[in-house]
Amino acid sequence: MNLTLRRDVSATDTEDGMVLLDEQSGSYWQLNSTAALVLRTLLDGTPERAAQLLTERYPAVSAERAATDVAALVDSLSTARLVVTDG
């Protein structure tokens, strides 16, 4: 699966994560540092790599939980129409 930000969505890093701005609607979403890490990884990699990074950063998180959390973030971003996926 490839994931990209919609053409009219901009991302800005913040001190504690990232902000996404839908330039069409004027709405914005704030991502905490963990969600920002996952999104950055998804933009350049795969959901599997994002889940792996979560388990490396947070050893108490199981691989299954990390994969579920990554999928939930993708679903939320897709529902908000902030990203486009090809699969």
PDB file of N, CA and C in Angstrom:
ATOM      1  N   MET A   1       0.846  -1.180   0.000  1.00  0.00           N
ATOM      2  CA  MET A   1       0.000   0.000   0.000  1.00  0.00           C
ATOM      3  C   MET A   1       0.888   1.238   0.000  1.00  0.00           C
ATOM      4  N   ASN A   2       0.610   2.148  -0.911  1.00  0.00           N
ATOM      5  CA  ASN A   2       1.262   3.450  -0.918  1.00  0.00           C
ATOM      6  C   ASN A   2       0.281   4.473  -0.397  1.00  0.00           C
ATOM      7  N   LEU A   3       0.773   5.364   0.425  1.00  0.00           N
ATOM      8  CA  LEU A   3      -0.069   6.400   1.021  1.00  0.00           C
ATOM      9  C   LEU A   3       0.575   7.745   0.729  1.00  0.00           C
ATOM     10  N   THR A   4      -0.228   8.704   0.290  1.00  0.00           N
ATOM     11  CA  THR A   4       0.249  10.060   0.060  1.00  0.00           C
ATOM     12  C   THR A   4      -0.766  11.039   0.639  1.00  0.00           C
ATOM     13  N   LEU A   5      -0.275  12.210   1.000  1.00  0.00           N
ATOM     14  CA  LEU A   5      -1.188  13.265   1.417  1.00  0.00           C
ATOM     15  C   LEU A   5      -1.944  13.743   0.181  1.00  0.00           C
ATOM     16  N   ARG A   6      -3.195  14.097   0.369  1.00  0.00           N
ATOM     17  CA  ARG A   6      -3.950  14.689  -0.738  1.00  0.00           C
ATOM     18  C   ARG A   6      -3.226  15.951  -1.192  1.00  0.00           C
ATOM     19  N   ARG A   7      -3.339  16.273  -2.449  1.00  0.00           N
ATOM     20  CA  ARG A   7      -2.600  17.396  -3.035  1.00  0.00           C
ATOM     21  C   ARG A   7      -2.802  18.704  -2.275  1.00  0.00           C
ATOM     22  N   ASP A   8      -4.000  18.930  -1.735  1.00  0.00           N
ATOM     23  CA  ASP A   8      -4.290  20.191  -1.049  1.00  0.00           C
ATOM     24  C   ASP A   8      -4.228  20.062   0.468  1.00  0.00           C
ATOM     25  N   VAL A   9      -3.443  19.095   0.946  1.00  0.00           N
ATOM     26  CA  VAL A   9      -3.199  18.934   2.382  1.00  0.00           C
ATOM     27  C   VAL A   9      -1.723  19.196   2.629  1.00  0.00           C
ATOM     28  N   SER A  10      -1.447  20.090   3.562  1.00  0.00           N
ATOM     29  CA  SER A  10      -0.052  20.370   3.903  1.00  0.00           C
ATOM     30  C   SER A  10       0.237  19.870   5.315  1.00  0.00           C
ATOM     31  N   ALA A  11       1.488  19.487   5.521  1.00  0.00           N
ATOM     32  CA  ALA A  11       1.927  18.970   6.819  1.00  0.00           C
ATOM     33  C   ALA A  11       3.031  19.866   7.354  1.00  0.00           C
ATOM     34  N   THR A  12       2.928  20.171   8.643  1.00  0.00           N
ATOM     35  CA  THR A  12       3.945  20.975   9.309  1.00  0.00           C
ATOM     36  C   THR A  12       4.328  20.296  10.611  1.00  0.00           C
ATOM     37  N   ASP A  13       5.627  20.093  10.782  1.00  0.00           N
ATOM     38  CA  ASP A  13       6.099  19.524  12.038  1.00  0.00           C
ATOM     39  C   ASP A  13       5.941  20.550  13.147  1.00  0.00           C
ATOM     40  N   THR A  14       5.602  20.061  14.326  1.00  0.00           N
ATOM     41  CA  THR A  14       5.493  20.912  15.508  1.00  0.00           C
ATOM     42  C   THR A  14       6.411  20.354  16.578  1.00  0.00           C
ATOM     43  N   GLU A  15       6.503  21.051  17.676  1.00  0.00           N
ATOM     44  CA  GLU A  15       7.355  20.626  18.781  1.00  0.00           C
ATOM     45  C   GLU A  15       6.966  19.251  19.301  1.00  0.00           C
ATOM     46  N   ASP A  16       5.685  18.938  19.275  1.00  0.00           N
ATOM     47  CA  ASP A  16       5.229  17.669  19.842  1.00  0.00           C
ATOM     48  C   ASP A  16       4.441  16.818  18.849  1.00  0.00           C
ATOM     49  N   GLY A  17       4.746  16.939  17.541  1.00  0.00           N
ATOM     50  CA  GLY A  17       4.078  16.108  16.557  1.00  0.00           C
ATOM     51  C   GLY A  17       4.017  16.761  15.199  1.00  0.00           C
ATOM     52  N   MET A  18       2.806  16.877  14.683  1.00  0.00           N
ATOM     53  CA  MET A  18       2.597  17.399  13.332  1.00  0.00           C
ATOM     54  C   MET A  18       1.179  17.943  13.226  1.00  0.00           C
ATOM     55  N   VAL A  19       1.019  18.944  12.373  1.00  0.00           N
ATOM     56  CA  VAL A  19      -0.304  19.477  12.070  1.00  0.00           C
ATOM     57  C   VAL A  19      -0.548  19.279  10.583  1.00  0.00           C
ATOM     58  N   LEU A  20      -1.736  18.785  10.251  1.00  0.00           N
ATOM     59  CA  LEU A  20      -2.167  18.645   8.866  1.00  0.00           C
ATOM     60  C   LEU A  20      -3.246  19.678   8.598  1.00  0.00           C
ATOM     61  N   LEU A  21      -3.109  20.406   7.514  1.00  0.00           N
ATOM     62  CA  LEU A  21      -4.069  21.438   7.133  1.00  0.00           C
ATOM     63  C   LEU A  21      -4.704  21.069   5.803  1.00  0.00           C
ATOM     64  N   ASP A  22      -6.018  20.961   5.804  1.00  0.00           N
ATOM     65  CA  ASP A  22      -6.771  20.771   4.566  1.00  0.00           C
ATOM     66  C   ASP A  22      -7.011  22.169   4.009  1.00  0.00           C
ATOM     67  N   GLU A  23      -6.239  22.535   3.013  1.00  0.00           N
ATOM     68  CA  GLU A  23      -6.287  23.888   2.474  1.00  0.00           C
ATOM     69  C   GLU A  23      -7.614  24.183   1.775  1.00  0.00           C
ATOM     70  N   GLN A  24      -8.331  23.155   1.376  1.00  0.00           N
ATOM     71  CA  GLN A  24      -9.632  23.334   0.719  1.00  0.00           C
ATOM     72  C   GLN A  24     -10.703  23.758   1.728  1.00  0.00           C
ATOM     73  N   SER A  25     -10.740  23.069   2.874  1.00  0.00           N
ATOM     74  CA  SER A  25     -11.787  23.341   3.860  1.00  0.00           C
ATOM     75  C   SER A  25     -11.335  24.282   4.973  1.00  0.00           C
ATOM     76  N   GLY A  26     -10.022  24.401   5.155  1.00  0.00           N
ATOM     77  CA  GLY A  26      -9.500  25.203   6.259  1.00  0.00           C
ATOM     78  C   GLY A  26      -9.414  24.436   7.566  1.00  0.00           C
ATOM     79  N   SER A  27      -9.778  23.169   7.543  1.00  0.00           N
ATOM     80  CA  SER A  27      -9.718  22.341   8.755  1.00  0.00           C
ATOM     81  C   SER A  27      -8.291  21.853   8.981  1.00  0.00           C
ATOM     82  N   TYR A  28      -7.970  21.671  10.247  1.00  0.00           N
ATOM     83  CA  TYR A  28      -6.647  21.124  10.544  1.00  0.00           C
ATOM     84  C   TYR A  28      -6.759  20.050  11.608  1.00  0.00           C
ATOM     85  N   TRP A  29      -5.768  19.168  11.607  1.00  0.00           N
ATOM     86  CA  TRP A  29      -5.696  18.056  12.547  1.00  0.00           C
ATOM     87  C   TRP A  29      -4.317  18.057  13.160  1.00  0.00           C
ATOM     88  N   GLN A  30      -4.275  17.847  14.464  1.00  0.00           N
ATOM     89  CA  GLN A  30      -2.997  17.764  15.154  1.00  0.00           C
ATOM     90  C   GLN A  30      -2.702  16.305  15.472  1.00  0.00           C
ATOM     91  N   LEU A  31      -1.508  15.877  15.108  1.00  0.00           N
ATOM     92  CA  LEU A  31      -1.057  14.524  15.397  1.00  0.00           C
ATOM     93  C   LEU A  31      -0.015  14.572  16.500  1.00  0.00           C
ATOM     94  N   ASN A  32      -0.121  13.652  17.448  1.00  0.00           N
ATOM     95  CA  ASN A  32       0.915  13.602  18.482  1.00  0.00           C
ATOM     96  C   ASN A  32       2.192  13.032  17.870  1.00  0.00           C
ATOM     97  N   SER A  33       3.257  12.974  18.636  1.00  0.00           N
ATOM     98  CA  SER A  33       4.549  12.559  18.092  1.00  0.00           C
ATOM     99  C   SER A  33       4.528  11.129  17.562  1.00  0.00           C
ATOM    100  N   THR A  34       3.771  10.256  18.200  1.00  0.00           N
ATOM    101  CA  THR A  34       3.698   8.876  17.733  1.00  0.00           C
ATOM    102  C   THR A  34       2.960   8.790  16.398  1.00  0.00           C
ATOM    103  N   ALA A  35       1.838   9.454  16.291  1.00  0.00           N
ATOM    104  CA  ALA A  35       1.094   9.459  15.029  1.00  0.00           C
ATOM    105  C   ALA A  35       1.908  10.116  13.918  1.00  0.00           C
ATOM    106  N   ALA A  36       2.657  11.160  14.257  1.00  0.00           N
ATOM    107  CA  ALA A  36       3.508  11.818  13.263  1.00  0.00           C
ATOM    108  C   ALA A  36       4.599  10.870  12.773  1.00  0.00           C
ATOM    109  N   LEU A  37       5.196  10.112  13.676  1.00  0.00           N
ATOM    110  CA  LEU A  37       6.204   9.117  13.295  1.00  0.00           C
ATOM    111  C   LEU A  37       5.595   8.096  12.339  1.00  0.00           C
ATOM    112  N   VAL A  38       4.414   7.614  12.671  1.00  0.00           N
ATOM    113  CA  VAL A  38       3.742   6.627  11.820  1.00  0.00           C
ATOM    114  C   VAL A  38       3.440   7.232  10.452  1.00  0.00           C
ATOM    115  N   LEU A  39       2.890   8.431  10.414  1.00  0.00           N
ATOM    116  CA  LEU A  39       2.553   9.044   9.127  1.00  0.00           C
ATOM    117  C   LEU A  39       3.797   9.263   8.284  1.00  0.00           C
ATOM    118  N   ARG A  40       4.860   9.792   8.867  1.00  0.00           N
ATOM    119  CA  ARG A  40       6.100   9.993   8.108  1.00  0.00           C
ATOM    120  C   ARG A  40       6.589   8.674   7.509  1.00  0.00           C
ATOM    121  N   THR A  41       6.508   7.613   8.298  1.00  0.00           N
ATOM    122  CA  THR A  41       6.949   6.300   7.824  1.00  0.00           C
ATOM    123  C   THR A  41       6.037   5.796   6.715  1.00  0.00           C
ATOM    124  N   LEU A  42       4.740   5.978   6.861  1.00  0.00           N
ATOM    125  CA  LEU A  42       3.803   5.546   5.825  1.00  0.00           C
ATOM    126  C   LEU A  42       4.016   6.303   4.514  1.00  0.00           C
ATOM    127  N   LEU A  43       4.371   7.571   4.591  1.00  0.00           N
ATOM    128  CA  LEU A  43       4.584   8.363   3.380  1.00  0.00           C
ATOM    129  C   LEU A  43       5.813   7.895   2.611  1.00  0.00           C
ATOM    130  N   ASP A  44       6.774   7.316   3.322  1.00  0.00           N
ATOM    131  CA  ASP A  44       8.011   6.859   2.689  1.00  0.00           C
ATOM    132  C   ASP A  44       8.161   5.345   2.665  1.00  0.00           C
ATOM    133  N   GLY A  45       7.254   4.635   3.333  1.00  0.00           N
ATOM    134  CA  GLY A  45       7.432   3.202   3.464  1.00  0.00           C
ATOM    135  C   GLY A  45       6.119   2.449   3.458  1.00  0.00           C
ATOM    136  N   THR A  46       6.031   1.491   4.353  1.00  0.00           N
ATOM    137  CA  THR A  46       4.878   0.595   4.385  1.00  0.00           C
ATOM    138  C   THR A  46       4.275   0.550   5.781  1.00  0.00           C
ATOM    139  N   PRO A  47       3.044   0.072   5.890  1.00  0.00           N
ATOM    140  CA  PRO A  47       2.445  -0.112   7.211  1.00  0.00           C
ATOM    141  C   PRO A  47       3.265  -1.072   8.082  1.00  0.00           C
ATOM    142  N   GLU A  48       3.840  -2.072   7.466  1.00  0.00           N
ATOM    143  CA  GLU A  48       4.657  -3.023   8.223  1.00  0.00           C
ATOM    144  C   GLU A  48       5.876  -2.339   8.834  1.00  0.00           C
ATOM    145  N   ARG A  49       6.516  -1.465   8.073  1.00  0.00           N
ATOM    146  CA  ARG A  49       7.677  -0.729   8.592  1.00  0.00           C
ATOM    147  C   ARG A  49       7.243   0.213   9.714  1.00  0.00           C
ATOM    148  N   ALA A  50       6.100   0.862   9.557  1.00  0.00           N
ATOM    149  CA  ALA A  50       5.600   1.764  10.599  1.00  0.00           C
ATOM    150  C   ALA A  50       5.339   0.994  11.883  1.00  0.00           C
ATOM    151  N   ALA A  51       4.724  -0.179  11.775  1.00  0.00           N
ATOM    152  CA  ALA A  51       4.466  -1.008  12.957  1.00  0.00           C
ATOM    153  C   ALA A  51       5.781  -1.457  13.594  1.00  0.00           C
ATOM    154  N   GLN A  52       6.749  -1.798  12.775  1.00  0.00           N
ATOM    155  CA  GLN A  52       8.065  -2.208  13.296  1.00  0.00           C
ATOM    156  C   GLN A  52       8.715  -1.067  14.081  1.00  0.00           C
ATOM    157  N   LEU A  53       8.640   0.146  13.548  1.00  0.00           N
ATOM    158  CA  LEU A  53       9.209   1.290  14.261  1.00  0.00           C
ATOM    159  C   LEU A  53       8.524   1.518  15.605  1.00  0.00           C
ATOM    160  N   LEU A  54       7.211   1.309  15.642  1.00  0.00           N
ATOM    161  CA  LEU A  54       6.497   1.460  16.918  1.00  0.00           C
ATOM    162  C   LEU A  54       6.998   0.459  17.953  1.00  0.00           C
ATOM    163  N   THR A  55       7.178  -0.785  17.540  1.00  0.00           N
ATOM    164  CA  THR A  55       7.640  -1.799  18.503  1.00  0.00           C
ATOM    165  C   THR A  55       9.084  -1.555  18.918  1.00  0.00           C
ATOM    166  N   GLU A  56       9.884  -0.959  18.043  1.00  0.00           N
ATOM    167  CA  GLU A  56      11.265  -0.612  18.407  1.00  0.00           C
ATOM    168  C   GLU A  56      11.288   0.543  19.404  1.00  0.00           C
ATOM    169  N   ARG A  57      10.454   1.529  19.169  1.00  0.00           N
ATOM    170  CA  ARG A  57      10.426   2.707  20.047  1.00  0.00           C
ATOM    171  C   ARG A  57       9.736   2.414  21.374  1.00  0.00           C
ATOM    172  N   TYR A  58       8.716   1.562  21.322  1.00  0.00           N
ATOM    173  CA  TYR A  58       7.936   1.232  22.518  1.00  0.00           C
ATOM    174  C   TYR A  58       7.942  -0.288  22.702  1.00  0.00           C
ATOM    175  N   PRO A  59       8.966  -0.836  23.340  1.00  0.00           N
ATOM    176  CA  PRO A  59       9.108  -2.288  23.464  1.00  0.00           C
ATOM    177  C   PRO A  59       7.923  -2.997  24.122  1.00  0.00           C
ATOM    178  N   ALA A  60       7.156  -2.313  24.920  1.00  0.00           N
ATOM    179  CA  ALA A  60       6.008  -2.941  25.577  1.00  0.00           C
ATOM    180  C   ALA A  60       4.832  -3.159  24.612  1.00  0.00           C
ATOM    181  N   VAL A  61       4.901  -2.556  23.431  1.00  0.00           N
ATOM    182  CA  VAL A  61       3.830  -2.687  22.443  1.00  0.00           C
ATOM    183  C   VAL A  61       4.090  -3.924  21.590  1.00  0.00           C
ATOM    184  N   SER A  62       3.094  -4.790  21.503  1.00  0.00           N
ATOM    185  CA  SER A  62       3.226  -6.001  20.699  1.00  0.00           C
ATOM    186  C   SER A  62       3.159  -5.663  19.213  1.00  0.00           C
ATOM    187  N   ALA A  63       3.677  -6.550  18.386  1.00  0.00           N
ATOM    188  CA  ALA A  63       3.622  -6.356  16.939  1.00  0.00           C
ATOM    189  C   ALA A  63       2.178  -6.286  16.457  1.00  0.00           C
ATOM    190  N   GLU A  64       1.312  -7.110  17.049  1.00  0.00           N
ATOM    191  CA  GLU A  64      -0.104  -7.109  16.669  1.00  0.00           C
ATOM    192  C   GLU A  64      -0.763  -5.773  17.011  1.00  0.00           C
ATOM    193  N   ARG A  65      -0.494  -5.264  18.197  1.00  0.00           N
ATOM    194  CA  ARG A  65      -1.068  -3.979  18.621  1.00  0.00           C
ATOM    195  C   ARG A  65      -0.555  -2.842  17.744  1.00  0.00           C
ATOM    196  N   ALA A  66       0.737  -2.866  17.419  1.00  0.00           N
ATOM    197  CA  ALA A  66       1.317  -1.827  16.571  1.00  0.00           C
ATOM    198  C   ALA A  66       0.656  -1.844  15.190  1.00  0.00           C
ATOM    199  N   ALA A  67       0.463  -3.022  14.618  1.00  0.00           N
ATOM    200  CA  ALA A  67      -0.171  -3.135  13.307  1.00  0.00           C
ATOM    201  C   ALA A  67      -1.611  -2.622  13.352  1.00  0.00           C
ATOM    202  N   THR A  68      -2.321  -2.935  14.433  1.00  0.00           N
ATOM    203  CA  THR A  68      -3.697  -2.463  14.604  1.00  0.00           C
ATOM    204  C   THR A  68      -3.734  -0.944  14.713  1.00  0.00           C
ATOM    205  N   ASP A  69      -2.808  -0.379  15.470  1.00  0.00           N
ATOM    206  CA  ASP A  69      -2.757   1.080  15.635  1.00  0.00           C
ATOM    207  C   ASP A  69      -2.427   1.787  14.324  1.00  0.00           C
ATOM    208  N   VAL A  70      -1.498   1.231  13.556  1.00  0.00           N
ATOM    209  CA  VAL A  70      -1.154   1.813  12.256  1.00  0.00           C
ATOM    210  C   VAL A  70      -2.383   1.785  11.340  1.00  0.00           C
ATOM    211  N   ALA A  71      -3.071   0.658  11.298  1.00  0.00           N
ATOM    212  CA  ALA A  71      -4.275   0.541  10.461  1.00  0.00           C
ATOM    213  C   ALA A  71      -5.345   1.541  10.897  1.00  0.00           C
ATOM    214  N   ALA A  72      -5.490   1.733  12.198  1.00  0.00           N
ATOM    215  CA  ALA A  72      -6.490   2.682  12.703  1.00  0.00           C
ATOM    216  C   ALA A  72      -6.146   4.110  12.284  1.00  0.00           C
ATOM    217  N   LEU A  73      -4.860   4.457  12.309  1.00  0.00           N
ATOM    218  CA  LEU A  73      -4.466   5.798  11.880  1.00  0.00           C
ATOM    219  C   LEU A  73      -4.743   5.977  10.391  1.00  0.00           C
ATOM    220  N   VAL A  74      -4.407   4.987   9.589  1.00  0.00           N
ATOM    221  CA  VAL A  74      -4.686   5.061   8.147  1.00  0.00           C
ATOM    222  C   VAL A  74      -6.184   5.233   7.915  1.00  0.00           C
ATOM    223  N   ASP A  75      -6.993   4.472   8.631  1.00  0.00           N
ATOM    224  CA  ASP A  75      -8.449   4.592   8.493  1.00  0.00           C
ATOM    225  C   ASP A  75      -8.933   5.992   8.861  1.00  0.00           C
ATOM    226  N   SER A  76      -8.408   6.534   9.959  1.00  0.00           N
ATOM    227  CA  SER A  76      -8.822   7.874  10.397  1.00  0.00           C
ATOM    228  C   SER A  76      -8.424   8.943   9.382  1.00  0.00           C
ATOM    229  N   LEU A  77      -7.205   8.855   8.876  1.00  0.00           N
ATOM    230  CA  LEU A  77      -6.733   9.840   7.893  1.00  0.00           C
ATOM    231  C   LEU A  77      -7.519   9.711   6.584  1.00  0.00           C
ATOM    232  N   SER A  78      -7.849   8.482   6.216  1.00  0.00           N
ATOM    233  CA  SER A  78      -8.636   8.251   4.997  1.00  0.00           C
ATOM    234  C   SER A  78     -10.056   8.769   5.160  1.00  0.00           C
ATOM    235  N   THR A  79     -10.668   8.506   6.299  1.00  0.00           N
ATOM    236  CA  THR A  79     -12.021   8.978   6.564  1.00  0.00           C
ATOM    237  C   THR A  79     -12.083  10.507   6.552  1.00  0.00           C
ATOM    238  N   ALA A  80     -11.034  11.145   7.063  1.00  0.00           N
ATOM    239  CA  ALA A  80     -10.965  12.613   7.060  1.00  0.00           C
ATOM    240  C   ALA A  80     -10.583  13.159   5.689  1.00  0.00           C
ATOM    241  N   ARG A  81     -10.318  12.261   4.752  1.00  0.00           N
ATOM    242  CA  ARG A  81      -9.955  12.626   3.373  1.00  0.00           C
ATOM    243  C   ARG A  81      -8.671  13.455   3.327  1.00  0.00           C
ATOM    244  N   LEU A  82      -7.724  13.085   4.181  1.00  0.00           N
ATOM    245  CA  LEU A  82      -6.435  13.763   4.198  1.00  0.00           C
ATOM    246  C   LEU A  82      -5.394  13.041   3.366  1.00  0.00           C
ATOM    247  N   VAL A  83      -5.617  11.754   3.151  1.00  0.00           N
ATOM    248  CA  VAL A  83      -4.654  10.943   2.412  1.00  0.00           C
ATOM    249  C   VAL A  83      -5.336  10.187   1.291  1.00  0.00           C
ATOM    250  N   VAL A  84      -4.501   9.714   0.393  1.00  0.00           N
ATOM    251  CA  VAL A  84      -4.939   8.863  -0.714  1.00  0.00           C
ATOM    252  C   VAL A  84      -4.111   7.598  -0.626  1.00  0.00           C
ATOM    253  N   THR A  85      -4.774   6.451  -0.744  1.00  0.00           N
ATOM    254  CA  THR A  85      -4.071   5.172  -0.744  1.00  0.00           C
ATOM    255  C   THR A  85      -4.312   4.470  -2.067  1.00  0.00           C
ATOM    256  N   ASP A  86      -3.370   3.626  -2.427  1.00  0.00           N
ATOM    257  CA  ASP A  86      -3.544   2.852  -3.659  1.00  0.00           C
ATOM    258  C   ASP A  86      -3.842   1.387  -3.356  1.00  0.00           C
ATOM    259  N   GLY A  87      -4.174   1.096  -2.132  1.00  0.00           N
ATOM    260  CA  GLY A  87      -4.473  -0.298  -1.853  1.00  0.00           C
ATOM    261  C   GLY A  87      -4.807  -0.532  -0.484  1.00  0.00           C
TER     262      GLY A  87
END
